[in-house]
PDB file of C-alpha atoms in Angstrom:
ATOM      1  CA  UNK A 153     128.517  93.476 134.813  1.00  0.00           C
ATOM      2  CA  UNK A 154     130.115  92.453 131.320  1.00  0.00           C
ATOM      3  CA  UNK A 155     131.711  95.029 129.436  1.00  0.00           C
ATOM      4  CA  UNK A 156     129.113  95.320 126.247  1.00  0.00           C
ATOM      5  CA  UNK A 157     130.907  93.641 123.237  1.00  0.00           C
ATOM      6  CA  UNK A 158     127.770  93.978 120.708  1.00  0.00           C
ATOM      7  CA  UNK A 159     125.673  96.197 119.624  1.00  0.00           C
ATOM      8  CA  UNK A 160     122.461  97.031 119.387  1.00  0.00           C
ATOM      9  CA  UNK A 161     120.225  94.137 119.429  1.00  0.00           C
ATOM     10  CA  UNK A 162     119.684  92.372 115.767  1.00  0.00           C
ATOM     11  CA  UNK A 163     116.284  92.195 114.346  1.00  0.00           C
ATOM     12  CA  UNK A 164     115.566  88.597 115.254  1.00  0.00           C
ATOM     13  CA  UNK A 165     117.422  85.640 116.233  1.00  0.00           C
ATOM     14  CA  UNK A 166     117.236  82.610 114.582  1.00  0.00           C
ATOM     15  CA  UNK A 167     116.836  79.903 117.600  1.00  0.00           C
ATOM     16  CA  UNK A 168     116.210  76.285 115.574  1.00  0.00           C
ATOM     17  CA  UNK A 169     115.673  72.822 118.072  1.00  0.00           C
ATOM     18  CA  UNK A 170     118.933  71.352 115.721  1.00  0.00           C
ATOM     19  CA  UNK A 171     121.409  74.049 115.254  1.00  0.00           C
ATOM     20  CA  UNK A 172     123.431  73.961 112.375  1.00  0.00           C
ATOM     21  CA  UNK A 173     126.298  76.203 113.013  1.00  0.00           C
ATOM     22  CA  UNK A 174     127.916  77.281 116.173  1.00  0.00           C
ATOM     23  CA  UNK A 175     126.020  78.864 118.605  1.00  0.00           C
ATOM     24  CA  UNK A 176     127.177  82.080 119.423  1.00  0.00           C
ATOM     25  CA  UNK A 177     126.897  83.505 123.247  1.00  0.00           C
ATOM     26  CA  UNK A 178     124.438  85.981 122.181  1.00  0.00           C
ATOM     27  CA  UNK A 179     122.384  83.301 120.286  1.00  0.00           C
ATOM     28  CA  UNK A 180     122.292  81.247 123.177  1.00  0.00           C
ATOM     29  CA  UNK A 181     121.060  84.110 125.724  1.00  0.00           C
ATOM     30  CA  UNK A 182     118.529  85.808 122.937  1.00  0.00           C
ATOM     31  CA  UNK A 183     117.334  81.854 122.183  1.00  0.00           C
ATOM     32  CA  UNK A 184     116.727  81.295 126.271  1.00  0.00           C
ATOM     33  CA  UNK A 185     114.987  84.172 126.746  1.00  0.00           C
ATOM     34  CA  UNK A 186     112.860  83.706 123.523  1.00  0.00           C
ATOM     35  CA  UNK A 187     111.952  80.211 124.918  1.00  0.00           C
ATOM     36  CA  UNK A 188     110.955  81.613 127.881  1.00  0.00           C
ATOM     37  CA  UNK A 189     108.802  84.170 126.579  1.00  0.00           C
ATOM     38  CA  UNK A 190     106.797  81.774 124.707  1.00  0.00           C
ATOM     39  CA  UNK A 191     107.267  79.003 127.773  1.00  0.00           C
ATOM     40  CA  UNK A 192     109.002  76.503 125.356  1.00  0.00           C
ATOM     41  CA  UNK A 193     111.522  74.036 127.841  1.00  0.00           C
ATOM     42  CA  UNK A 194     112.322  71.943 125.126  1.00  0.00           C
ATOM     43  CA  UNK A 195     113.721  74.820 123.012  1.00  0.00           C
ATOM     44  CA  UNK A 196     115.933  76.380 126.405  1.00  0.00           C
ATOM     45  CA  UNK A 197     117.203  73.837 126.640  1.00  0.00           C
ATOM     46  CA  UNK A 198     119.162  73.507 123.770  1.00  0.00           C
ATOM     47  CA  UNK A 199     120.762  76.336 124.600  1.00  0.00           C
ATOM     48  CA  UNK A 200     121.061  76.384 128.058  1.00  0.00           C
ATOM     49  CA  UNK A 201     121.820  73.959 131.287  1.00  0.00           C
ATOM     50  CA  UNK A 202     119.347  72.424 133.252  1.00  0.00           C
ATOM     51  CA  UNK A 203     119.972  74.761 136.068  1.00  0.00           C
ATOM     52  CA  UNK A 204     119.680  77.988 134.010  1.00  0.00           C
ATOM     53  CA  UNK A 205     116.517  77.119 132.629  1.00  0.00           C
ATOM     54  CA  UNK A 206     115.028  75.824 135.975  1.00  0.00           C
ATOM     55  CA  UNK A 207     115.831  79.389 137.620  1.00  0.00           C
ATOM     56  CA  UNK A 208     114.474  81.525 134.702  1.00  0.00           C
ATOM     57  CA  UNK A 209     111.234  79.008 134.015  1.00  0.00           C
ATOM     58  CA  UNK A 210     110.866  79.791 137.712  1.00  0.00           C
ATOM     59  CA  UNK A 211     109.358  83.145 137.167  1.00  0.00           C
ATOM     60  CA  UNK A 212     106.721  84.823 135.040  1.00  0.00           C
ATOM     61  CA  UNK A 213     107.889  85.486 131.412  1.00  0.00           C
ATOM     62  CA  UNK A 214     108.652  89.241 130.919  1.00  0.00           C
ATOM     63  CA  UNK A 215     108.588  90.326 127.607  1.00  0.00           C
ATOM     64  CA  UNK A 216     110.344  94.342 128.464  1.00  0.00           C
ATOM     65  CA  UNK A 217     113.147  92.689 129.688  1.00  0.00           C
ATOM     66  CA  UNK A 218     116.139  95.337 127.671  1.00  0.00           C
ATOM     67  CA  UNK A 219     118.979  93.797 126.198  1.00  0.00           C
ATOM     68  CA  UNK A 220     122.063  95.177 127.556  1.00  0.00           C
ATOM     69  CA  UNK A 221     124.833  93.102 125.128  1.00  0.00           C
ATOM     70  CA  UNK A 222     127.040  90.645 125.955  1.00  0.00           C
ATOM     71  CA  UNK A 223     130.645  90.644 127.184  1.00  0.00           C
ATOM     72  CA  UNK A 224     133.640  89.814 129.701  1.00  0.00           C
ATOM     73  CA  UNK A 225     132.455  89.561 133.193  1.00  0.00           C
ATOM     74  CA  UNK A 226     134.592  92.346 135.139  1.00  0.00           C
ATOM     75  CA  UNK A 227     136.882  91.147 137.537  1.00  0.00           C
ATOM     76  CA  UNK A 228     136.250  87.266 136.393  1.00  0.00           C
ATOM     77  CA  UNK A 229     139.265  87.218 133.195  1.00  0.00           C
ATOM     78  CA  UNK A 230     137.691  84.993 130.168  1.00  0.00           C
ATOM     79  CA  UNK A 231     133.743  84.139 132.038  1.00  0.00           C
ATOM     80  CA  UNK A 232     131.212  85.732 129.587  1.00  0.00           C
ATOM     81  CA  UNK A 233     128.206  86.528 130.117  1.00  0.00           C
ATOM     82  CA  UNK A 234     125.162  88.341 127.854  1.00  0.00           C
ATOM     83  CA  UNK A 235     122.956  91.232 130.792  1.00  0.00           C
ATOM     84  CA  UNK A 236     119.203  92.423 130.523  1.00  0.00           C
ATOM     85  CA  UNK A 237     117.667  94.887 132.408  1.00  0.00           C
ATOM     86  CA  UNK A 238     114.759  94.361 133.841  1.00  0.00           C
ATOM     87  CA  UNK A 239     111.636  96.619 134.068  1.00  0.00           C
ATOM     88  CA  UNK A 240     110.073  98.696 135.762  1.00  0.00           C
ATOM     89  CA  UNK A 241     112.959  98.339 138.234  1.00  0.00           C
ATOM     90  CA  UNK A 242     116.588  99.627 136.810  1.00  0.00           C
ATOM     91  CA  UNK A 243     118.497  98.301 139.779  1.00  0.00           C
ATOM     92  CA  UNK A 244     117.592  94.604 138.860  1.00  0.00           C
ATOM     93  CA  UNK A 245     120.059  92.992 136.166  1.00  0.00           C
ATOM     94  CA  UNK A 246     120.115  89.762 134.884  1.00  0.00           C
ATOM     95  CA  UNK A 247     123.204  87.781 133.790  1.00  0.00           C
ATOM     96  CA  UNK A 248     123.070  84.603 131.648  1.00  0.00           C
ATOM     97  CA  UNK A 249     126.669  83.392 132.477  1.00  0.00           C
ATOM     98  CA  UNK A 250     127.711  81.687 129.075  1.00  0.00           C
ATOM     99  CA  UNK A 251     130.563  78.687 128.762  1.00  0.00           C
ATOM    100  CA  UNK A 252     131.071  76.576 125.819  1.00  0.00           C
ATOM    101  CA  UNK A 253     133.814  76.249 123.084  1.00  0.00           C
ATOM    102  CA  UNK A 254     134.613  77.820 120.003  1.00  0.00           C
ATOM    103  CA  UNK A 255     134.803  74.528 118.554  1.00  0.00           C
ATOM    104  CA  UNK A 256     131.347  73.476 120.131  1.00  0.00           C
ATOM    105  CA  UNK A 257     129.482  76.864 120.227  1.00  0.00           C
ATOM    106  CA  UNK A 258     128.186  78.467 123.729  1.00  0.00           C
ATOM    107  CA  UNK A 259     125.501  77.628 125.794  1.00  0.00           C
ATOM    108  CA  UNK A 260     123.700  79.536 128.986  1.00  0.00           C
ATOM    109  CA  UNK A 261     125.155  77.911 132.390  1.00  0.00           C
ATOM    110  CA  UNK A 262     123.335  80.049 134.574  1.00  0.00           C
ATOM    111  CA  UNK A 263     121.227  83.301 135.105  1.00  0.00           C
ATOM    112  CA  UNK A 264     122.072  85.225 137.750  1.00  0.00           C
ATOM    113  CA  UNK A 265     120.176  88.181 139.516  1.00  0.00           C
ATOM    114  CA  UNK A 266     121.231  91.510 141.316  1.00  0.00           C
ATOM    115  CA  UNK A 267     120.830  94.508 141.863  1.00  0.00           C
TER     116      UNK A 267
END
């Protein structure tokens, strides 16, 4: 599990087809799941890979997914990754691994379940 590095959530997240500024990881995990709530593939993928949005498109949107924040991956030094819990089940987490640049912004590499 990352160690939480935001906060609480912000209101909402701006998630545009053409970004304009670097995409932060949070951006890019709040934008995927956003996109999959509203079943939008050409919108995930802006800000993720192919394989993250296959795997996530894969299953039924959930919109109680809880945010959880983003952070270092513990016991992987510099991988990042942004964690939601999902509903009704506690035990079931789900990573969206992030990689990217500073210079180029983040993107979503891959979601990962467990519990």
């Amino acid at each position: 599990m990352p160690a939480s590095t935001s906060q609480a959530p912000q209101a909402a997240q701006a998630c545009p087809l053409e970004p304009q500024e670097r995409v932060g990881g949070e951006q890019a995990a709040r934008c995927l799941y956003t996109s999959w709530l509203t079943r939008d593939r050409s919108l995930a993928g802006v800000y993720a890979s192919a394989e993250a949005v296959k795997y996530l498109f894969g299953m039924d949107p959930d919109p109680n997914w809880q945010w959880q924040g983003c952070g270092e991956i513990t016991g992987s030094p510099g991988e990042n990754a942004c964690q939601w819990l999902a509903p009704p089940d506690p035990g079931v987490t789900f990573l969206m691994v992030l990689g990217g640049s500073p210079a180029l912004g983040n993107t979503v590499l891959s979601v990962q379940a467990s519990d």
